[in-house]
mmCIF file of N, CA and C in Angstrom:
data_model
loop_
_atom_site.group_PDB
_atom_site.id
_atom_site.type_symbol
_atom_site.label_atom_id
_atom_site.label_comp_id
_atom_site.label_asym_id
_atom_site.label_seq_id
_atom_site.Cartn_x
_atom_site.Cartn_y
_atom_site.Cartn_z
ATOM 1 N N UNK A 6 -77.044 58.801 -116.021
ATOM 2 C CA UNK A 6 -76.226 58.216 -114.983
ATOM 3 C C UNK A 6 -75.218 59.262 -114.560
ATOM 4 N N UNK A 7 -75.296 59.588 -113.191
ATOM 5 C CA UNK A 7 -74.311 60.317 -112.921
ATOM 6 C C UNK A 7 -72.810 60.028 -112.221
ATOM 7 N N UNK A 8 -71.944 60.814 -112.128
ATOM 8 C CA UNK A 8 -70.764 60.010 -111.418
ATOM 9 C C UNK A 8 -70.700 60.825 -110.084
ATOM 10 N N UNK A 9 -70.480 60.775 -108.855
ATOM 11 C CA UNK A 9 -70.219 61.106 -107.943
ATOM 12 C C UNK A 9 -69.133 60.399 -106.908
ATOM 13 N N UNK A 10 -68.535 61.017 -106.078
ATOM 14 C CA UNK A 10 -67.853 60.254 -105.006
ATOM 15 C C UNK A 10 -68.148 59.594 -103.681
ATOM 16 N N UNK A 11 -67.929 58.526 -103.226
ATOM 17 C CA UNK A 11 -68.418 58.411 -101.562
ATOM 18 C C UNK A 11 -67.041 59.136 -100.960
ATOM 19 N N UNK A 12 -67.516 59.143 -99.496
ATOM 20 C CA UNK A 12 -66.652 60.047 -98.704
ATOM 21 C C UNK A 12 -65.735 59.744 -98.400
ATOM 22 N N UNK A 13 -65.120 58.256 -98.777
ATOM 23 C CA UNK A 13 -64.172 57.316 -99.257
ATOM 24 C C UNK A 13 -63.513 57.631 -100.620
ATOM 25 N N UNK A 14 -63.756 58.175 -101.107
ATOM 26 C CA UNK A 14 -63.584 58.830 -102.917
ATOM 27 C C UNK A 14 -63.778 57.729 -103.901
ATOM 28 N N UNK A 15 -64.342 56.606 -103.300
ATOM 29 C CA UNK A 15 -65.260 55.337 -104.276
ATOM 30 C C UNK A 15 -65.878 55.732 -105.297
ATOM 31 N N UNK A 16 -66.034 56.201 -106.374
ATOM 32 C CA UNK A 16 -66.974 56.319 -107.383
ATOM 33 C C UNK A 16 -68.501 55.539 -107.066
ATOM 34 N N UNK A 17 -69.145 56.575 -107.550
ATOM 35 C CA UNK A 17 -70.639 56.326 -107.060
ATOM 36 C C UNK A 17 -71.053 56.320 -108.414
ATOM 37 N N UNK A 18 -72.057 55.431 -109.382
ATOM 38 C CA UNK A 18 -72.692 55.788 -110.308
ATOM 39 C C UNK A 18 -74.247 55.678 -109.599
ATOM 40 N N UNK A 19 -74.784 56.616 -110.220
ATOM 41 C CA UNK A 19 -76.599 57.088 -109.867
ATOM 42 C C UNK A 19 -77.036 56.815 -111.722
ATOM 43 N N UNK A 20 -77.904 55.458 -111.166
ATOM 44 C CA UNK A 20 -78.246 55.176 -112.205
ATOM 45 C C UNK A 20 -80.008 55.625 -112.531
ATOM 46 N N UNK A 21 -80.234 56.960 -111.641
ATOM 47 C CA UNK A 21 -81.699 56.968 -111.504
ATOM 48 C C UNK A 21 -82.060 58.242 -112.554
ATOM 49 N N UNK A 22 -80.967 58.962 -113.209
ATOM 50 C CA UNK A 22 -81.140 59.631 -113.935
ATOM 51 C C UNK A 22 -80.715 59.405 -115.688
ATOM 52 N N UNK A 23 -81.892 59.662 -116.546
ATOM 53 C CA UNK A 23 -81.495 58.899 -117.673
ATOM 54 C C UNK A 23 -80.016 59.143 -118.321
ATOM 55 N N UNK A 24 -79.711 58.400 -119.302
ATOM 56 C CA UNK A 24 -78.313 58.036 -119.864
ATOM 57 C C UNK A 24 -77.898 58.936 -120.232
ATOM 58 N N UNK A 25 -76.469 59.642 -119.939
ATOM 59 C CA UNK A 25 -75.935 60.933 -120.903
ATOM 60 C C UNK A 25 -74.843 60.357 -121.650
ATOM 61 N N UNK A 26 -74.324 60.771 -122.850
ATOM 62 C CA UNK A 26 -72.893 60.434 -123.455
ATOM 63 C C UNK A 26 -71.940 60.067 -122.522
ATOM 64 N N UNK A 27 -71.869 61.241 -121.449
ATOM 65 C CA UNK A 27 -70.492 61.185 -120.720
ATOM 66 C C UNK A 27 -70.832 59.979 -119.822
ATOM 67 N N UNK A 28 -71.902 58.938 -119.561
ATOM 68 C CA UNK A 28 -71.965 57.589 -118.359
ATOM 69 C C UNK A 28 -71.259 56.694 -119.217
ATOM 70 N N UNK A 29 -71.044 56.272 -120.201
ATOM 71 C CA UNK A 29 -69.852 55.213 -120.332
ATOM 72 C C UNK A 29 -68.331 55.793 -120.236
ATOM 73 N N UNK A 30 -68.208 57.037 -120.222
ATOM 74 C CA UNK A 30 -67.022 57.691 -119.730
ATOM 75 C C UNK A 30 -66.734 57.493 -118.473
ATOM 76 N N UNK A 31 -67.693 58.008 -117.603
ATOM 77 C CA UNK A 31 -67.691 57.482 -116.161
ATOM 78 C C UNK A 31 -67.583 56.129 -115.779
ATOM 79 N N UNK A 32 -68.046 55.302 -116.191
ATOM 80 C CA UNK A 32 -67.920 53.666 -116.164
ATOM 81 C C UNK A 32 -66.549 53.770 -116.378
ATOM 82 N N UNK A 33 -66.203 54.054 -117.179
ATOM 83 C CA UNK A 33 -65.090 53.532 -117.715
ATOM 84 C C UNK A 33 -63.908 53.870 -116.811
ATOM 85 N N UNK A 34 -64.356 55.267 -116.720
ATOM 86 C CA UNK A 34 -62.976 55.933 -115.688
ATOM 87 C C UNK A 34 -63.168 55.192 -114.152
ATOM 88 N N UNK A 35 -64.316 55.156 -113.634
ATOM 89 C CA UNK A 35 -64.130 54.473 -112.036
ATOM 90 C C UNK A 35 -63.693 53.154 -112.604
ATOM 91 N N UNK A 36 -63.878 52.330 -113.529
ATOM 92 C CA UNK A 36 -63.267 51.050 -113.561
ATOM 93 C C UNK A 36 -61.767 51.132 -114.294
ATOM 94 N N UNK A 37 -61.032 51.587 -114.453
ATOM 95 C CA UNK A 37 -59.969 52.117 -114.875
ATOM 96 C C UNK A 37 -59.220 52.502 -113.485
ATOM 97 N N UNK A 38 -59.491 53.748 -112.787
ATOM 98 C CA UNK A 38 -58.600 54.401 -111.893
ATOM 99 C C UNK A 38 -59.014 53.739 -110.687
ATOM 100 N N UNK A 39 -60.333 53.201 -110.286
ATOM 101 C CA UNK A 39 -60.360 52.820 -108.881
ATOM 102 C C UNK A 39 -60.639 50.894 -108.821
ATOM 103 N N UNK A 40 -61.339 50.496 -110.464
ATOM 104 C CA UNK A 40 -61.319 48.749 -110.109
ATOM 105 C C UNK A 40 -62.750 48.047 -109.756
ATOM 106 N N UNK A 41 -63.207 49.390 -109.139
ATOM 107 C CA UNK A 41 -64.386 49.167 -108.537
ATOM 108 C C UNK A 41 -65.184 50.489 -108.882
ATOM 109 N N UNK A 42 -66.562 50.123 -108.238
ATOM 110 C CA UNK A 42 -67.510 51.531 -108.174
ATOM 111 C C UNK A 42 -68.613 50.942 -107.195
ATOM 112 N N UNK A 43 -69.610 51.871 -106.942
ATOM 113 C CA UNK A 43 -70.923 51.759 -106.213
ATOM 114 C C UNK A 43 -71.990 52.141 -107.176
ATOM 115 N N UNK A 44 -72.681 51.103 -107.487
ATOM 116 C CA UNK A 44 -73.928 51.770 -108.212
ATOM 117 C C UNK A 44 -75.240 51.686 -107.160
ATOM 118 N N UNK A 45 -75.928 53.141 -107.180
ATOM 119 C CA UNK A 45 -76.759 53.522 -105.910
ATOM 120 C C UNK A 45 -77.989 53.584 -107.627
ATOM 121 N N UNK A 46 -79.543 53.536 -106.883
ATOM 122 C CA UNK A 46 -81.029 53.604 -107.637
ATOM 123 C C UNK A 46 -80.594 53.180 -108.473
ATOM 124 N N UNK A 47 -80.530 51.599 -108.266
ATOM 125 C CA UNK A 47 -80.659 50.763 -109.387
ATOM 126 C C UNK A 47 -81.783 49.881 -109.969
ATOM 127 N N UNK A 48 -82.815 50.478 -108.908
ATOM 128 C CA UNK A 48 -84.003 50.388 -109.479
ATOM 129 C C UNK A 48 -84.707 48.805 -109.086
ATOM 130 N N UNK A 49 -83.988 48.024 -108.517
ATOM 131 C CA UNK A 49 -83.979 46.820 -107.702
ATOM 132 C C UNK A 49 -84.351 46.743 -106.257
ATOM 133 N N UNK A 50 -85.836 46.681 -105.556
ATOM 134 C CA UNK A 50 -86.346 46.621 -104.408
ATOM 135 C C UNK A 50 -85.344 46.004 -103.210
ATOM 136 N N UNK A 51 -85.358 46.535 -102.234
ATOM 137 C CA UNK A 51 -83.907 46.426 -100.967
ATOM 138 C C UNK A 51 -84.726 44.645 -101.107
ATOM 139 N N UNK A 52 -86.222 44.557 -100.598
ATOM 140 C CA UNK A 52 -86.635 43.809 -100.315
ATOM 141 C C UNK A 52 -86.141 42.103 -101.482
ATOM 142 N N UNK A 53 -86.128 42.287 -102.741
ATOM 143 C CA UNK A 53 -85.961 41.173 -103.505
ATOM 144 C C UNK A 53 -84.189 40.905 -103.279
ATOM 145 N N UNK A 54 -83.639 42.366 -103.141
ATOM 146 C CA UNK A 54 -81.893 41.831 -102.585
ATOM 147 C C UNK A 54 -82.070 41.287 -101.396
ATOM 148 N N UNK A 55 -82.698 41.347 -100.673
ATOM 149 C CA UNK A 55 -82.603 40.268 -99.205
ATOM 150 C C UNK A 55 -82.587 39.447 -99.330
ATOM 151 N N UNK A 56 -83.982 38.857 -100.703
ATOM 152 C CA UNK A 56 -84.336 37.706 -100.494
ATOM 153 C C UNK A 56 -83.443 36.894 -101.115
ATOM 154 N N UNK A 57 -82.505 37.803 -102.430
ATOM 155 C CA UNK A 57 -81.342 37.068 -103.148
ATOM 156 C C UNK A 57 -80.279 36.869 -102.221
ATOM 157 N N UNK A 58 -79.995 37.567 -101.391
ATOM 158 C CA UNK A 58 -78.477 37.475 -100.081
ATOM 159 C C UNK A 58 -79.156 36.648 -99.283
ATOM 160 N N UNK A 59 -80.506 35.896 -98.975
ATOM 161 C CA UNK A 59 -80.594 35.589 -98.321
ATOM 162 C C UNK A 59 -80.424 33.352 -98.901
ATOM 163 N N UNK A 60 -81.029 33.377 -100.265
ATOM 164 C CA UNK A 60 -80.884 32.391 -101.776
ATOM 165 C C UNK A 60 -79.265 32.277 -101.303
ATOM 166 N N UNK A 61 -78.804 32.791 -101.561
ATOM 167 C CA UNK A 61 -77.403 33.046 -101.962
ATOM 168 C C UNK A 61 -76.553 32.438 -100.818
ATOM 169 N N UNK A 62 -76.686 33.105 -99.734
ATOM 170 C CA UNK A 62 -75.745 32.236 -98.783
ATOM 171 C C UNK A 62 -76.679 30.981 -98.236
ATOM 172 N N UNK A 63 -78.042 30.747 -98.558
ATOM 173 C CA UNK A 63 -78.262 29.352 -98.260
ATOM 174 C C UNK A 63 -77.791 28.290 -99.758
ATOM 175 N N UNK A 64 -77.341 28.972 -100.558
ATOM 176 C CA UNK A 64 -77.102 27.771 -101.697
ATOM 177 C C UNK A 64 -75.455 27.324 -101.240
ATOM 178 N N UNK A 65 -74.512 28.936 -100.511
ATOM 179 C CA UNK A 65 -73.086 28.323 -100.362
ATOM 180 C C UNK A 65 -72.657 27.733 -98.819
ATOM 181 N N UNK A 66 -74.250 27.383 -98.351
ATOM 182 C CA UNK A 66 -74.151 26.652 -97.019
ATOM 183 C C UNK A 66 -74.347 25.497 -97.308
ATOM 184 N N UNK A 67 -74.818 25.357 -98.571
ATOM 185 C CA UNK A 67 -75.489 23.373 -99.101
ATOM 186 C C UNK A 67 -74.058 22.690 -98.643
ATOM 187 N N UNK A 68 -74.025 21.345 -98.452
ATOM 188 C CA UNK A 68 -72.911 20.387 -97.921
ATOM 189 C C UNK A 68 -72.386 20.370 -99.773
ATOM 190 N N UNK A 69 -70.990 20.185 -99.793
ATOM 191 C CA UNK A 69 -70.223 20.161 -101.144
ATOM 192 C C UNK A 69 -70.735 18.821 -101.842
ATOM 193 N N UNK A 70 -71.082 17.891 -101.311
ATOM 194 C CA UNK A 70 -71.622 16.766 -101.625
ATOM 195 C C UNK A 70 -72.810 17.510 -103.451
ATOM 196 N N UNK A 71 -73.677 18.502 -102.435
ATOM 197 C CA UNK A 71 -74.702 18.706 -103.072
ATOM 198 C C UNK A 71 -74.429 19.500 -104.433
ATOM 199 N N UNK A 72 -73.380 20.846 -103.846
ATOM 200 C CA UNK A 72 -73.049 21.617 -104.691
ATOM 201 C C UNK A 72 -71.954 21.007 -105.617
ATOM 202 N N UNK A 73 -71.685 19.918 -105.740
ATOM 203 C CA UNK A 73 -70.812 19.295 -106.688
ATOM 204 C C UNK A 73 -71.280 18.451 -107.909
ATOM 205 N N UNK A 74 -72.823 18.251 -107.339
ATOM 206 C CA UNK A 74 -73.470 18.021 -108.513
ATOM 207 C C UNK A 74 -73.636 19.041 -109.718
ATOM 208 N N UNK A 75 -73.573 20.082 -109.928
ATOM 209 C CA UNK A 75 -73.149 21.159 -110.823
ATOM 210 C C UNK A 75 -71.428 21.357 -111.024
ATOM 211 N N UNK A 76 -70.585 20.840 -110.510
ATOM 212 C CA UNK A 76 -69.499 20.926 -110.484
ATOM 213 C C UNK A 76 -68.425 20.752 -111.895
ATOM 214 N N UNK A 77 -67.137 20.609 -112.039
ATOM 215 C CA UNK A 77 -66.354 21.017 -112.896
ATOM 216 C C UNK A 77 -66.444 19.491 -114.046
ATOM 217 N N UNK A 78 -67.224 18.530 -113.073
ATOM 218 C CA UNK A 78 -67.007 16.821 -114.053
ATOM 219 C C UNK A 78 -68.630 17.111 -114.323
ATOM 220 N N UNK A 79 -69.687 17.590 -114.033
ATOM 221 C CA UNK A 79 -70.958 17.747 -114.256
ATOM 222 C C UNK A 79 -71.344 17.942 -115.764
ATOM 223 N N UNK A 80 -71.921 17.600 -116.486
ATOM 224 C CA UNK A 80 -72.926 18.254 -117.605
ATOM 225 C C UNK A 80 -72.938 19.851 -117.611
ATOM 226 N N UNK A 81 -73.318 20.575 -116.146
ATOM 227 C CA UNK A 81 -73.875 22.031 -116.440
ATOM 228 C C UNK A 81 -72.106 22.441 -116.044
ATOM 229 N N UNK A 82 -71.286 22.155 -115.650
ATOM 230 C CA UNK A 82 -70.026 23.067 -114.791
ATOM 231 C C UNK A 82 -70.517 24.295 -114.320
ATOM 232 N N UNK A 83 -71.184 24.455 -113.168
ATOM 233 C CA UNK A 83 -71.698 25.638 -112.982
ATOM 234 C C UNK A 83 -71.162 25.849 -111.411
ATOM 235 N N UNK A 84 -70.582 25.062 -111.069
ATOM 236 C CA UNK A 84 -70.027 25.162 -109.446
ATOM 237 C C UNK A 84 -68.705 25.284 -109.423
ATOM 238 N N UNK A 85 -67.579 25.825 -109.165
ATOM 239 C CA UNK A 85 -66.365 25.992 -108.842
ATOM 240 C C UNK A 85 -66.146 25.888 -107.465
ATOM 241 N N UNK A 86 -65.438 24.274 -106.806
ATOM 242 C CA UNK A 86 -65.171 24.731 -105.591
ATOM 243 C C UNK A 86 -64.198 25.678 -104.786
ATOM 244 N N UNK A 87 -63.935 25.792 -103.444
ATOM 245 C CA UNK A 87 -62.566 25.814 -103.156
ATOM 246 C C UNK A 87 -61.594 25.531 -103.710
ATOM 247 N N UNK A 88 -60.002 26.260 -103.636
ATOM 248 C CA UNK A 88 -59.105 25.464 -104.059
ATOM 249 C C UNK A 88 -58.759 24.945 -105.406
ATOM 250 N N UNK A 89 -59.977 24.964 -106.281
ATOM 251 C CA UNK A 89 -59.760 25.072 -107.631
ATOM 252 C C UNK A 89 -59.346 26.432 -108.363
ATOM 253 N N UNK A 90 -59.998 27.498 -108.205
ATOM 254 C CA UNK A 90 -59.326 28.789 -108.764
ATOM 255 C C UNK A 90 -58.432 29.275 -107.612
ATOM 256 N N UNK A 91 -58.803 29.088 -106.192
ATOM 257 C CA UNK A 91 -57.870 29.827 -105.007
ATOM 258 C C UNK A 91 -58.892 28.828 -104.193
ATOM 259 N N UNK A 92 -58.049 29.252 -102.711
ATOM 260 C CA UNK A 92 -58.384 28.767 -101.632
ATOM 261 C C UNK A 92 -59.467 29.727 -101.064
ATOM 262 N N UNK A 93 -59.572 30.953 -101.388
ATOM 263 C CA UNK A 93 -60.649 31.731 -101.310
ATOM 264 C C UNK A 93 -61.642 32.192 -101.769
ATOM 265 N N UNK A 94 -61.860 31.088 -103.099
ATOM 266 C CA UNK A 94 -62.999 31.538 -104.056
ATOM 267 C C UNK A 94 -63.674 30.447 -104.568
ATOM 268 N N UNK A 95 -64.915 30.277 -104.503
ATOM 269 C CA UNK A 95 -65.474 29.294 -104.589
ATOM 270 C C UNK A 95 -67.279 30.284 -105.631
ATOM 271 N N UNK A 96 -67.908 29.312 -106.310
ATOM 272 C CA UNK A 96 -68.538 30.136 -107.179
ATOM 273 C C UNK A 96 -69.735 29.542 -107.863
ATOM 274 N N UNK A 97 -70.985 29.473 -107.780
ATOM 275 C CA UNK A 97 -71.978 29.219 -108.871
ATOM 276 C C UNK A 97 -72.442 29.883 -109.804
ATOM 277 N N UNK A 98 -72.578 29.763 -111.002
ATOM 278 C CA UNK A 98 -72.849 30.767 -111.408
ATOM 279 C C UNK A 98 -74.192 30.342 -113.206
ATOM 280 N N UNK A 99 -75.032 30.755 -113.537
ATOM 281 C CA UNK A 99 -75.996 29.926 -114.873
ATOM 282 C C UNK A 99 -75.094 30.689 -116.195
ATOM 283 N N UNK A 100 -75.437 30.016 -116.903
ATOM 284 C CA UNK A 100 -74.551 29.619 -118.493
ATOM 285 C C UNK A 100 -75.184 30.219 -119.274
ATOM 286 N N UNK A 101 -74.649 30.751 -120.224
ATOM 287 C CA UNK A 101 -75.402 31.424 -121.547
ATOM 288 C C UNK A 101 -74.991 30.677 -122.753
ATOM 289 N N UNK A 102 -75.663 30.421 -123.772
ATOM 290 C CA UNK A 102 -76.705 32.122 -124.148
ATOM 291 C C UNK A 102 -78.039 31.604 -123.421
ATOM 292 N N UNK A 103 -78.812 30.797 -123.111
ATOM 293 C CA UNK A 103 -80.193 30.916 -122.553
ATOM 294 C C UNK A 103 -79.988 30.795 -120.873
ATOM 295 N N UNK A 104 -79.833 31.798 -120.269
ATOM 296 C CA UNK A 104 -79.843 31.771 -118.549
ATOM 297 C C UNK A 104 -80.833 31.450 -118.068
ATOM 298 N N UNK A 105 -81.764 31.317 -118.694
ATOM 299 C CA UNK A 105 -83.137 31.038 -118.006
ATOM 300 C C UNK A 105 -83.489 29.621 -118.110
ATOM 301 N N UNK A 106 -83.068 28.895 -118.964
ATOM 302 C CA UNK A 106 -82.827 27.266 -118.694
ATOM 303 C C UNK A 106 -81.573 26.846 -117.911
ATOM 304 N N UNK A 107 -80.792 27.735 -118.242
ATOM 305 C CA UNK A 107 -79.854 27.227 -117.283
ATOM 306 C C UNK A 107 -79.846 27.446 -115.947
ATOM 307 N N UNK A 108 -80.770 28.508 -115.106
ATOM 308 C CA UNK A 108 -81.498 28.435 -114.015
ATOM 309 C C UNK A 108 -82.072 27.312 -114.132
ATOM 310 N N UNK A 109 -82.852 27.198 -114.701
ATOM 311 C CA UNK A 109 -83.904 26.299 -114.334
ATOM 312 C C UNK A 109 -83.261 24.474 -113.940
ATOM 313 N N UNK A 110 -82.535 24.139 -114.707
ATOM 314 C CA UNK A 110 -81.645 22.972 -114.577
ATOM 315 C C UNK A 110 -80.655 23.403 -113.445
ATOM 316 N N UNK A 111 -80.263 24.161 -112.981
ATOM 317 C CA UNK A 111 -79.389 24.794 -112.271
ATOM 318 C C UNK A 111 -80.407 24.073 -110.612
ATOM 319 N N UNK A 112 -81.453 24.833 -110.327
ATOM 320 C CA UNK A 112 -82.367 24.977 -109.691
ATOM 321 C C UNK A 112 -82.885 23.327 -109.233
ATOM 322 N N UNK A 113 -83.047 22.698 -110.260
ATOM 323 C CA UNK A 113 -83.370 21.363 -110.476
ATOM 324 C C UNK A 113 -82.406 20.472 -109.784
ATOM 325 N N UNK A 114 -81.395 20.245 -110.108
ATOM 326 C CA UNK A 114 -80.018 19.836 -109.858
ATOM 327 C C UNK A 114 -79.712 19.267 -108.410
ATOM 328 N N UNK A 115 -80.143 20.615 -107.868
ATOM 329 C CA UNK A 115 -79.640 21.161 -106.718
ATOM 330 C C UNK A 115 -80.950 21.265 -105.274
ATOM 331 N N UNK A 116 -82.123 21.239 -106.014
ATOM 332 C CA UNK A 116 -83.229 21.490 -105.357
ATOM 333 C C UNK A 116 -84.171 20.137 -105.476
ATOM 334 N N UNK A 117 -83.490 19.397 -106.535
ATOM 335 C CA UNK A 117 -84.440 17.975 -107.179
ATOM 336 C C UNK A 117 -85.921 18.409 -107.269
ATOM 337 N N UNK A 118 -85.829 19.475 -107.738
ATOM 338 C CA UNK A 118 -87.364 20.565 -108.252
ATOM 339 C C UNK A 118 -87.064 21.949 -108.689
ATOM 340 N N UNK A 119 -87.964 22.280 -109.529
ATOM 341 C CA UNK A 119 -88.118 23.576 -110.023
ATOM 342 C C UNK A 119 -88.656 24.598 -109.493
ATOM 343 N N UNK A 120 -88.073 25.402 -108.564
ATOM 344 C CA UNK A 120 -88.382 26.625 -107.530
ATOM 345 C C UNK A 120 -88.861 27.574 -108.550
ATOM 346 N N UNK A 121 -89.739 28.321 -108.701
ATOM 347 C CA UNK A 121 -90.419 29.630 -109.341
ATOM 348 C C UNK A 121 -90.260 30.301 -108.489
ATOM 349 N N UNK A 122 -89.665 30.731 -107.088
ATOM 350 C CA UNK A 122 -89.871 31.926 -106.356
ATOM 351 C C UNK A 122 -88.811 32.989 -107.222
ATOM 352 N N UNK A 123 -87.599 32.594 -107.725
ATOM 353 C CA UNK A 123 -86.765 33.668 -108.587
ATOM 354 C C UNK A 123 -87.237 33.804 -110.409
ATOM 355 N N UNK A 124 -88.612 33.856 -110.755
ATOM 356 C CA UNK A 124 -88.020 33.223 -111.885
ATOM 357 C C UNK A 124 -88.772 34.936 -112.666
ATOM 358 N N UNK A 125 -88.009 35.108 -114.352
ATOM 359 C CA UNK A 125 -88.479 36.506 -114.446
ATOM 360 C C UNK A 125 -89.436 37.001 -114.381
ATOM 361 N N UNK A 126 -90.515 36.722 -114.768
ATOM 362 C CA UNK A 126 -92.091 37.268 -114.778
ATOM 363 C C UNK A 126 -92.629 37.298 -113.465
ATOM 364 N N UNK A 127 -92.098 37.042 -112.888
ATOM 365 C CA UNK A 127 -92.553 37.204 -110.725
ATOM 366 C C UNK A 127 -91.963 38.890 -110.599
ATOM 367 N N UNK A 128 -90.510 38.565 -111.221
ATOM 368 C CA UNK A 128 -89.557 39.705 -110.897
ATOM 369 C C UNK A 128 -89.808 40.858 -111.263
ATOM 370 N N UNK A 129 -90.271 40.344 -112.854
ATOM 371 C CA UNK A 129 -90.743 41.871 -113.488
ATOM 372 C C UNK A 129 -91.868 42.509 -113.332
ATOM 373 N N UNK A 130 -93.237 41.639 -112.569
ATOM 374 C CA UNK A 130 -94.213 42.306 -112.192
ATOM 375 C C UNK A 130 -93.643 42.904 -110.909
ATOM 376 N N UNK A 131 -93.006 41.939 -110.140
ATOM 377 C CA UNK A 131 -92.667 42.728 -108.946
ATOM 378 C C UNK A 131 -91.952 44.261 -108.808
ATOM 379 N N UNK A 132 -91.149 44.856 -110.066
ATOM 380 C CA UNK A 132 -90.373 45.500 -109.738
ATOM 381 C C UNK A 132 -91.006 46.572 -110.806
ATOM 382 N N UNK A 133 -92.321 46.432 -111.449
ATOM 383 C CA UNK A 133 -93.044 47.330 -112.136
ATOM 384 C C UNK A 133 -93.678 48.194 -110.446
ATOM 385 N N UNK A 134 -93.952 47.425 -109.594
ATOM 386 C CA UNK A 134 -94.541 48.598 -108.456
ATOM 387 C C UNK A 134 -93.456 48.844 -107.513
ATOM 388 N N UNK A 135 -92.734 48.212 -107.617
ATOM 389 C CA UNK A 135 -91.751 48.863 -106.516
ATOM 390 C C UNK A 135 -90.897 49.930 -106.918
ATOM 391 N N UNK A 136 -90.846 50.896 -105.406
ATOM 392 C CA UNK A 136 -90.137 51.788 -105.548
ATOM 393 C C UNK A 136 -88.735 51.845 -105.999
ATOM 394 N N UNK A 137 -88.086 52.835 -106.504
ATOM 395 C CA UNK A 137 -86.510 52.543 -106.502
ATOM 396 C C UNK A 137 -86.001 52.536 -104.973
ATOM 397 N N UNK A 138 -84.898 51.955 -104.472
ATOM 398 C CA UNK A 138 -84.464 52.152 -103.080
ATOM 399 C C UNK A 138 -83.753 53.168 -103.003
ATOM 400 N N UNK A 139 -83.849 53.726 -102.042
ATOM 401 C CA UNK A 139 -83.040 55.218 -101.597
ATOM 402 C C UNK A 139 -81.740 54.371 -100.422
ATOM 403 N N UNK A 140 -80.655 55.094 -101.174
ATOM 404 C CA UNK A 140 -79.167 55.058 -100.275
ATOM 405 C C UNK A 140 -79.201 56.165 -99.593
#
């Protein structure tokens, strides 16, 4: 992993080169001095991030009605609305230690069915042929 800058002086980690001692140094220092970083070849197809940004803002378009069924009085608490942590942060998010049931009930909940289009063994064949994405 290497450390580099954007032309912004953002810390860039390049995760396309294998691990040296000094990459948790680098982690450490862009999250230390800047808060943030950019991680570029992360080895994740542009194409499956679409389809997650695309998951993603159709789950925080659902009517609150829906997304409150996971909510803070729920069994799973997996929804945080508005106004509960801030007026600007609102949040779903699956539970550990097993994330993969807690998708799945997550999914259920919310979908009143079990969607397989995200689930790992799709992902991991998928991302055995795909290229890394180039920034």
């Amino acid at each position: 992993m290497s450390n580099t800058k954007s032309h912004a002086g953002t810390p860039i980690l390049d995760l396309s080169q294998p691990l040296q001692p000094c990459s948790l140094s680098s982690l450490y220092n862009a999250s230390k001095d800047w808060g943030l970083f950019h991680i570029i070849n992360y080895g994740i197809s542009k194409d499956l991030c679409s389809q997650i940004q695309t998951l993603s803002k159709h789950l925080f378009t659902l009517p609150s009605k829906t997304k409150l069924r996971l909510g803070p009085l729920s069994s799973l608490n997996s929804y945080t609305p508005l106004f509960i942590a801030s007026p600007f942060f609102e949040s779903l998010r699956v539970n550990g230690p097993n994330f993969y049931v807690s998708a799945d009930n997550f999914a259920e909940i919310l979908f009143d069915k079990k969607d397989s289009k995200f689930r790992v063994g799709t992902y991991i064949l998928n991302e055995r042929e795909a290229p890394c994405p180039c920034h």
